PDB file of C-alpha atoms in Angstrom:
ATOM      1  CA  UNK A 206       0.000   0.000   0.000  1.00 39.00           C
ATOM      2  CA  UNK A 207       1.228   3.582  -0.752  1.00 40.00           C
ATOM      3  CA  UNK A 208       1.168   4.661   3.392  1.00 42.00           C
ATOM      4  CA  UNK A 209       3.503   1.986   3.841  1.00 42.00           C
ATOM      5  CA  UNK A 210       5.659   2.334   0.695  1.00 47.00           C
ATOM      6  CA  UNK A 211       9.424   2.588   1.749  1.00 51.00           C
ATOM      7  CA  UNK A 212      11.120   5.813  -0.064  1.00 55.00           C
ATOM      8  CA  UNK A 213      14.791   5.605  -1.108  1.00 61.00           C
ATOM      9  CA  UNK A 214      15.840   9.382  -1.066  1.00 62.00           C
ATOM     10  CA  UNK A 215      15.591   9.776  -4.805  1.00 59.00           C
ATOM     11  CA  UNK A 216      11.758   9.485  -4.247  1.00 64.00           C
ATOM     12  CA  UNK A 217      11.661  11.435  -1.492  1.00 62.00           C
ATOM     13  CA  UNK A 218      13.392  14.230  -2.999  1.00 60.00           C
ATOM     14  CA  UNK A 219      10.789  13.659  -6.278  1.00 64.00           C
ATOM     15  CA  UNK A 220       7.906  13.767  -3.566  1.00 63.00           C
ATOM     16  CA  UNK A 221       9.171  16.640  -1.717  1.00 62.00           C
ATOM     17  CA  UNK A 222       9.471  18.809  -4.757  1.00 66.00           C
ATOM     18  CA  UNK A 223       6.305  18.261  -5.770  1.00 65.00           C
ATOM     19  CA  UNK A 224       4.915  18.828  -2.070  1.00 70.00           C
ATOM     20  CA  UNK A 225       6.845  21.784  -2.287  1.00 70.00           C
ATOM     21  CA  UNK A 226       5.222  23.449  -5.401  1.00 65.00           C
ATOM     22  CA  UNK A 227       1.764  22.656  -4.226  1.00 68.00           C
ATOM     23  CA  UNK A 228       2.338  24.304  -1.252  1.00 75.00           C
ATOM     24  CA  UNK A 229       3.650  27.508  -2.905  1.00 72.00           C
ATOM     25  CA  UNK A 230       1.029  27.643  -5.455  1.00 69.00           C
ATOM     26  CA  UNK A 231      -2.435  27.415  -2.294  1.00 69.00           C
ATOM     27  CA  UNK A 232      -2.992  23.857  -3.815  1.00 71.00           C
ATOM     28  CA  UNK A 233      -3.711  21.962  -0.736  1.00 75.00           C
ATOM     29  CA  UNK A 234      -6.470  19.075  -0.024  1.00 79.00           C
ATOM     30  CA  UNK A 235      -7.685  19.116   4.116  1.00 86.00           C
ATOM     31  CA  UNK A 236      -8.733  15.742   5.383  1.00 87.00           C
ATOM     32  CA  UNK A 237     -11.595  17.522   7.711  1.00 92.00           C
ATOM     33  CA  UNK A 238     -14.505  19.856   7.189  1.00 93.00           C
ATOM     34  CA  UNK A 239     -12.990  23.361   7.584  1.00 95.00           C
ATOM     35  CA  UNK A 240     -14.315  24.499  11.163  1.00 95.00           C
ATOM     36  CA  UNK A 241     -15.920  27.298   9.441  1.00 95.00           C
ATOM     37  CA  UNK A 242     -18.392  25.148   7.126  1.00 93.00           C
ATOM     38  CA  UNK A 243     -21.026  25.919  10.188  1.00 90.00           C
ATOM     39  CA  UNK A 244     -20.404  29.242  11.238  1.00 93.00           C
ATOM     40  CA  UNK A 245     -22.639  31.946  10.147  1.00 92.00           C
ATOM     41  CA  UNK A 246     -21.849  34.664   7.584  1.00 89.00           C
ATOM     42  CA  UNK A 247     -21.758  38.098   8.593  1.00 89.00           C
ATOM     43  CA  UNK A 248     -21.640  41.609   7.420  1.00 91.00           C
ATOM     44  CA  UNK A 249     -17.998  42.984   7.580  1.00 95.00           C
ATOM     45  CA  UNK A 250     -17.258  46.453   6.613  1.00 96.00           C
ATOM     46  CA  UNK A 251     -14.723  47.489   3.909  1.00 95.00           C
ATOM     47  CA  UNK A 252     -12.250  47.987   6.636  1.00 96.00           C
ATOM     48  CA  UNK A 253     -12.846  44.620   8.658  1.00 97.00           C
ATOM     49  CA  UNK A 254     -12.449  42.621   5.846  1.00 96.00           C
ATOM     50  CA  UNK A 255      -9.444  43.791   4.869  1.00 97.00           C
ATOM     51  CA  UNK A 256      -8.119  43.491   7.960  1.00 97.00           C
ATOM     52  CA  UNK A 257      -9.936  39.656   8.570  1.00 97.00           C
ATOM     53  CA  UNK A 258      -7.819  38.447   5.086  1.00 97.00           C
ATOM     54  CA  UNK A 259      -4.726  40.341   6.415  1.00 97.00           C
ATOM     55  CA  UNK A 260      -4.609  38.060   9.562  1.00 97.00           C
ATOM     56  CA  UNK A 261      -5.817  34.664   7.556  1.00 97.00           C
ATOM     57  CA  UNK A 262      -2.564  35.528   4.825  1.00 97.00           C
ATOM     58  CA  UNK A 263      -0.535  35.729   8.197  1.00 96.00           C
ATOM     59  CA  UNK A 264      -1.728  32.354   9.067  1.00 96.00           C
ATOM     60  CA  UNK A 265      -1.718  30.788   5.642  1.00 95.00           C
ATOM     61  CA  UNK A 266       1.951  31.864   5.321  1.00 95.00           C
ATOM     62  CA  UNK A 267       2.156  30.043   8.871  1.00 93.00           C
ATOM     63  CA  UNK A 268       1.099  27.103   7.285  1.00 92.00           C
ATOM     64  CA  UNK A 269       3.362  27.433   3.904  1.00 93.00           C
ATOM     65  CA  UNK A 270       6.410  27.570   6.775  1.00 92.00           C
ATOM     66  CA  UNK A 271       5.092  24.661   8.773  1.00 91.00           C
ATOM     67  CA  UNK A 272       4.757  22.737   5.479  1.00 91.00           C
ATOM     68  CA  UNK A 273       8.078  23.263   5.050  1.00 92.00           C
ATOM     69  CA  UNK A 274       9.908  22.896   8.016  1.00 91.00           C
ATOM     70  CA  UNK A 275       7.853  19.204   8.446  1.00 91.00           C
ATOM     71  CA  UNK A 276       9.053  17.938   5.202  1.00 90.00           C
ATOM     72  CA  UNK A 277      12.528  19.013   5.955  1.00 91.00           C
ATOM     73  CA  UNK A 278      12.482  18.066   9.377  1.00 92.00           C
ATOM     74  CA  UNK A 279      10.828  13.988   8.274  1.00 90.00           C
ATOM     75  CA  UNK A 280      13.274  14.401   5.394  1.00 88.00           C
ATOM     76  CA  UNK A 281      16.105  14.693   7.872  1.00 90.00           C
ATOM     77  CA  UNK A 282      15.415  12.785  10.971  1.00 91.00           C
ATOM     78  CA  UNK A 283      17.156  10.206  12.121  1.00 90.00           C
ATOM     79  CA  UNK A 284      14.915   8.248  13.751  1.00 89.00           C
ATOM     80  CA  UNK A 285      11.495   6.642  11.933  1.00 90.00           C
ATOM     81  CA  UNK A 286       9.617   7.128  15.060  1.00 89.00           C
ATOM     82  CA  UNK A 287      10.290  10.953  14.545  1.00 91.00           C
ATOM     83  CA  UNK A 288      10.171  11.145  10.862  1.00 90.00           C
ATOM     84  CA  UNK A 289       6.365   9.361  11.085  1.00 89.00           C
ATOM     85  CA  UNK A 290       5.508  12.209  13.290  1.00 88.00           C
ATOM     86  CA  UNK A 291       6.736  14.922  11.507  1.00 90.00           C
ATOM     87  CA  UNK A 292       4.721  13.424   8.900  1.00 88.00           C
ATOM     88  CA  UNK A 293       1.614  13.299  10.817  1.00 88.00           C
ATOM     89  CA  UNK A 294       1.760  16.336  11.986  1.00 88.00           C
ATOM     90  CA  UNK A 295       2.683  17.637   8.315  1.00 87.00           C
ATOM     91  CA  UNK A 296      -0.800  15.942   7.337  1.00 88.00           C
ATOM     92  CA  UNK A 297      -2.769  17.747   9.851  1.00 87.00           C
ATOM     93  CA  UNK A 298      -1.091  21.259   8.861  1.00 89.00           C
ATOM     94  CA  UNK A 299      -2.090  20.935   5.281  1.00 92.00           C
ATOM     95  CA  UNK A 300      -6.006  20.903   6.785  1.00 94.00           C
ATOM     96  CA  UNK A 301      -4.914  24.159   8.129  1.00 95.00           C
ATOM     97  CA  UNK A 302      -3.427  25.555   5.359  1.00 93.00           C
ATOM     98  CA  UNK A 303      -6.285  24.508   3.266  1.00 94.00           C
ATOM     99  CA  UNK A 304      -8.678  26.120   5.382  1.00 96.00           C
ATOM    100  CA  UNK A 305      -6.979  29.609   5.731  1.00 96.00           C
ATOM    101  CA  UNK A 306      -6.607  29.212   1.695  1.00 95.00           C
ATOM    102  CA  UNK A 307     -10.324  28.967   1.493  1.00 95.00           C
ATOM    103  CA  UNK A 308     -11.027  31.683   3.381  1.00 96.00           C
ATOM    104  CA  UNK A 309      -8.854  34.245   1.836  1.00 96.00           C
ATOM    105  CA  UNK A 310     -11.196  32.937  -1.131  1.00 95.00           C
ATOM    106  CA  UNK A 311     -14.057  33.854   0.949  1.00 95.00           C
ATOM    107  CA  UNK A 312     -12.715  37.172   2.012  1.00 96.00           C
ATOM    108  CA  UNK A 313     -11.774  37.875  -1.972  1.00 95.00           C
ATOM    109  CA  UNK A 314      -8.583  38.378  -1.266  1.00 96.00           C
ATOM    110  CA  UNK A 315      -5.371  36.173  -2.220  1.00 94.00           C
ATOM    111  CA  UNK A 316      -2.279  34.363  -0.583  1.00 94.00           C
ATOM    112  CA  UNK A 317       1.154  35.861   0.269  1.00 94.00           C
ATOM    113  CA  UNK A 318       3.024  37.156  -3.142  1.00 92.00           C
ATOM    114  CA  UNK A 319       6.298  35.883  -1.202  1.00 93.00           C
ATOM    115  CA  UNK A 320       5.168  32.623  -0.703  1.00 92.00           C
ATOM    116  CA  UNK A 321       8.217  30.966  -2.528  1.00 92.00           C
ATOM    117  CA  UNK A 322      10.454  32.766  -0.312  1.00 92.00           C
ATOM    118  CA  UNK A 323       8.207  31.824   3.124  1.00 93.00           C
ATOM    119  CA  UNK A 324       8.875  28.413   2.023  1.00 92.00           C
ATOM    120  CA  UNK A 325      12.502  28.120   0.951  1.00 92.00           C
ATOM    121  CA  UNK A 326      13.923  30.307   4.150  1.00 91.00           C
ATOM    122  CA  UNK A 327      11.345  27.665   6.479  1.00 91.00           C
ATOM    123  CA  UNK A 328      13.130  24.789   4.469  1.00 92.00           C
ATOM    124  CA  UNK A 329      16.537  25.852   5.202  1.00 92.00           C
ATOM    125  CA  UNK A 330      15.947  26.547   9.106  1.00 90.00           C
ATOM    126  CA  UNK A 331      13.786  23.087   9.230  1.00 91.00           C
ATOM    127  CA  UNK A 332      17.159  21.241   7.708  1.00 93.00           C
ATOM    128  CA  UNK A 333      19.393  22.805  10.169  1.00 92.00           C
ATOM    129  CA  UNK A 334      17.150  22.001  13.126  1.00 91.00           C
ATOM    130  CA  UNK A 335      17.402  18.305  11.607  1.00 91.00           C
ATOM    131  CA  UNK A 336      21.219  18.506  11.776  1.00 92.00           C
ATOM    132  CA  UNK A 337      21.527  18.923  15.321  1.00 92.00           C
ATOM    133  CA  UNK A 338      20.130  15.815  16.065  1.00 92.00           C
ATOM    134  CA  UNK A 339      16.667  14.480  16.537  1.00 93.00           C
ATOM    135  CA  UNK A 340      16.076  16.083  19.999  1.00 93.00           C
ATOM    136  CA  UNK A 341      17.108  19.585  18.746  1.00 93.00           C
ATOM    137  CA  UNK A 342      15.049  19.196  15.827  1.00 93.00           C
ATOM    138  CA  UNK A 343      11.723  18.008  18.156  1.00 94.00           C
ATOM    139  CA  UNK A 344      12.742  21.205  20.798  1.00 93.00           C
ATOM    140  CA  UNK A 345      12.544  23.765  17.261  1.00 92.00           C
ATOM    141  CA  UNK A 346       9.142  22.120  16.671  1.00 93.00           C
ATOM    142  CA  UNK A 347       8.019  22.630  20.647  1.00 94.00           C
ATOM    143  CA  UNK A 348       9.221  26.355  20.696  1.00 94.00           C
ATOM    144  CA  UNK A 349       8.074  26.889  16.810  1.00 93.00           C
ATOM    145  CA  UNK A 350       4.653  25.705  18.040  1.00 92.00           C
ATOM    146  CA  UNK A 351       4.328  28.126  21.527  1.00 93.00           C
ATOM    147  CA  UNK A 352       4.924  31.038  19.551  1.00 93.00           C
ATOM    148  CA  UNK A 353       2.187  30.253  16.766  1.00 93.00           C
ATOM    149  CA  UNK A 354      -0.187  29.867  19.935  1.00 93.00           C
ATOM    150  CA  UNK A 355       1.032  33.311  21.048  1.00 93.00           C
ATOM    151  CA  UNK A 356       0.543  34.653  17.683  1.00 93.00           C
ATOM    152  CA  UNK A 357      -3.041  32.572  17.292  1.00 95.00           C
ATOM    153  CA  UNK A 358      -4.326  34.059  20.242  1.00 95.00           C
ATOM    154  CA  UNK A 359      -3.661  37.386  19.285  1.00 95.00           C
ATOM    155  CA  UNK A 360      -5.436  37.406  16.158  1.00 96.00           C
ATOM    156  CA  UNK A 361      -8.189  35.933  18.534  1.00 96.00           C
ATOM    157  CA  UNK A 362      -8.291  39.093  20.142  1.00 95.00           C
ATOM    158  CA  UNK A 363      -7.510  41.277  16.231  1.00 96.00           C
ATOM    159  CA  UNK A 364     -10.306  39.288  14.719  1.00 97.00           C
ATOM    160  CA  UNK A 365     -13.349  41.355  13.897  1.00 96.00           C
ATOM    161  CA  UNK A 366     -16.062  39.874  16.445  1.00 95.00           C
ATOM    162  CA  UNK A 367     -18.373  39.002  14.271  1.00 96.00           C
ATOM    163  CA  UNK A 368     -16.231  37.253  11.636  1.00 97.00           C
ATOM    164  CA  UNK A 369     -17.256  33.707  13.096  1.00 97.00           C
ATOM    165  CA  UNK A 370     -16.024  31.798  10.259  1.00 97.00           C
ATOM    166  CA  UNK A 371     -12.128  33.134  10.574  1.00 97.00           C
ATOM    167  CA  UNK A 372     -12.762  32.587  14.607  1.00 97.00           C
ATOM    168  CA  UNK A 373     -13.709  29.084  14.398  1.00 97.00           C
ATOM    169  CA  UNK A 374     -10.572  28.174  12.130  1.00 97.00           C
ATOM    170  CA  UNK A 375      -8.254  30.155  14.237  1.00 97.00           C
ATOM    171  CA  UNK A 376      -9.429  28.386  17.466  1.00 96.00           C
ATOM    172  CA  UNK A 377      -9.181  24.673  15.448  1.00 96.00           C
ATOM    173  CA  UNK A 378      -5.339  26.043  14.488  1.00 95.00           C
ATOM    174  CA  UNK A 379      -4.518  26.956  18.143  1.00 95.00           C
ATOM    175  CA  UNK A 380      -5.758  23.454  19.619  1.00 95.00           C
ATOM    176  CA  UNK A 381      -4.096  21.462  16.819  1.00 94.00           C
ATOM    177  CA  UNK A 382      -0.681  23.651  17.213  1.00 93.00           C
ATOM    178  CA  UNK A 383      -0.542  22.833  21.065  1.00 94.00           C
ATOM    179  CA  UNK A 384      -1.371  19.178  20.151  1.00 93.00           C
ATOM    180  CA  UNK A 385       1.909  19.050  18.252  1.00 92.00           C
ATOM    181  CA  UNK A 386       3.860  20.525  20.750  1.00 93.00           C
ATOM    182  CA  UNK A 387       2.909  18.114  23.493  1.00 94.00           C
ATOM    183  CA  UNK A 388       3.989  15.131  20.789  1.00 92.00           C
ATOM    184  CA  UNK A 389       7.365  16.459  20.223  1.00 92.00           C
ATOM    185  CA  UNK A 390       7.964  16.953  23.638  1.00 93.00           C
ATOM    186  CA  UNK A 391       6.809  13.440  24.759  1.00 92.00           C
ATOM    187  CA  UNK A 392       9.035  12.244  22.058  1.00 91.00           C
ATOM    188  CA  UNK A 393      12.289  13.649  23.623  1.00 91.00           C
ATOM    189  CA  UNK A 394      12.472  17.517  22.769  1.00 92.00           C
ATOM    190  CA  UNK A 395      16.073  19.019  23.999  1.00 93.00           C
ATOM    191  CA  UNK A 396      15.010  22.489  24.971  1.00 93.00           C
ATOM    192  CA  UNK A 397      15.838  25.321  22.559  1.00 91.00           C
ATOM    193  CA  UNK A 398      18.404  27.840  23.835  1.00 89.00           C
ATOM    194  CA  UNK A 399      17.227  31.266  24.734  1.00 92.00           C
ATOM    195  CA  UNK A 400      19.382  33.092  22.229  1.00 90.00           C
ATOM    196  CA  UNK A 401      17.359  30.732  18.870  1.00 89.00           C
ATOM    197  CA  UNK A 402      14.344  31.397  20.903  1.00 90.00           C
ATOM    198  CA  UNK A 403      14.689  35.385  20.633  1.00 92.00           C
ATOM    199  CA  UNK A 404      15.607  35.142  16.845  1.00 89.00           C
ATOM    200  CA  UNK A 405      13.139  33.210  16.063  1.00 89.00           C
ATOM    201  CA  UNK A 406      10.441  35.471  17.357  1.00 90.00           C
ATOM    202  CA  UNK A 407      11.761  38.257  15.520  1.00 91.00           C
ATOM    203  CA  UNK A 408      12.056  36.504  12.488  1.00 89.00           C
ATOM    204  CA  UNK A 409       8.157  35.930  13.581  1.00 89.00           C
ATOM    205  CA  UNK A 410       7.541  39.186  13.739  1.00 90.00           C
ATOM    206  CA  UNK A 411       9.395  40.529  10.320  1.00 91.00           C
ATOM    207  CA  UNK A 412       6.757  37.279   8.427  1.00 92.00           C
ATOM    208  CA  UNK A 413       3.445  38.760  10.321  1.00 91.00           C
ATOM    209  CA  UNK A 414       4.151  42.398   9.427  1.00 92.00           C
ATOM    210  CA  UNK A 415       5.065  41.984   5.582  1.00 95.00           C
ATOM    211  CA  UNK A 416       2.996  38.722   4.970  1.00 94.00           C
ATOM    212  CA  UNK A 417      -0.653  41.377   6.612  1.00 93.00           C
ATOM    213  CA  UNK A 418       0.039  43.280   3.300  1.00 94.00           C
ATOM    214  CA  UNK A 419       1.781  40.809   0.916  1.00 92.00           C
TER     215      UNK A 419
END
């Protein structure tokens, strides 16, 4: 069966590419109903929509860098423990970025013009992580994963009120996020040192502030 199909690197490399340019172009497939599909509609104003997609590009370029720091992180691990739940949890983020896709749709506006770049800087931080060993790589994930909960929770609070439909797939994103946190850190996470910490949330912060408007 293709789940259990054994990749020799060539075919990963094949696969990942391919993964790769989906995930740059918005072409994603979720596995579950988007947590929206029952929320109601309601009016936004000029202004709150605009500022409703700005947040859901922020998070759908969260997903393009999750994308790729789980398929460099599975492509890199050294144990097949880890690898199968980098994978996982890859296959749960692609609901999210699905979802956030859909509702830029909804909010007719469109995805992050630096999406390529999102995705090839994520890539190169995800490999390094990988390098350092298997804990250090599960301890990027944990502390990669509390900030997006800090940053989720914010746009909890940034979120027009009545924009249900963004709400509900925010909230799904935050409990799925702390999910994979709590995995990686059962499976061994070395914590990450303070210094990586710090740069990492600026880096954060330079991705929220130019993916709002592009």
């Amino acid at each position: 069966m293709t789940a259990n199909r054994h990749f020799d690197p060539l075919d990963r490399l094949i696969v990942g590419a391919d993964k790769a340019l989906r995930v740059i172009a918005g072409v994603a497939s979720a596995s579950r109903p988007t947590p929206a599909a029952h929320a109601p509609d309601a009016e936004l104003s000029p202004a709150e929509q605009r500022h409703s997609a700005g947040l859901m590009r922020v998070n759908h370029v969260g997903e393009v860098c999750a994308q790729a720091l789980y398929n460099s992180q599975a492509r890199y691990a050294h144990s097949p423990a880890i690898r199968a739940q980098f994978d996982e949890a890859g296959r749960e983020e692609e609901d999210h970025l699905a979802w956030t896709a859909q509702r830029l749709t909804e909010l007719g506006s469109r995805l992050s013009l630096l999406n390529p770049l999102w995705y090839a800087g994520s890539f190169a931080l995800g490999t390094i992580a990988a390098r350092m060993g298997d804990g250090r790589s599960l301890g990027f994930v944990v502390e990669t994963e509390r900030q997006v909960e800090a940053h989720l929770a914010s746009h909890l609070q940034e979120l027009p009120p009545q924009d249900a439909k963004s709400r509900a797939i925010v909230k799904q994103m935050a409990i799925d996020e702390v999910e994979h946190g709590a995995a990686a850190q059962r499976l061994g996470a070395i914590d990450t040192p303070a210094p990586v910490k710090a740069l990492m949330g600026l880096m954060g912060k330079v991705m929220t502030k130019t993916a709002y408007y592009l």
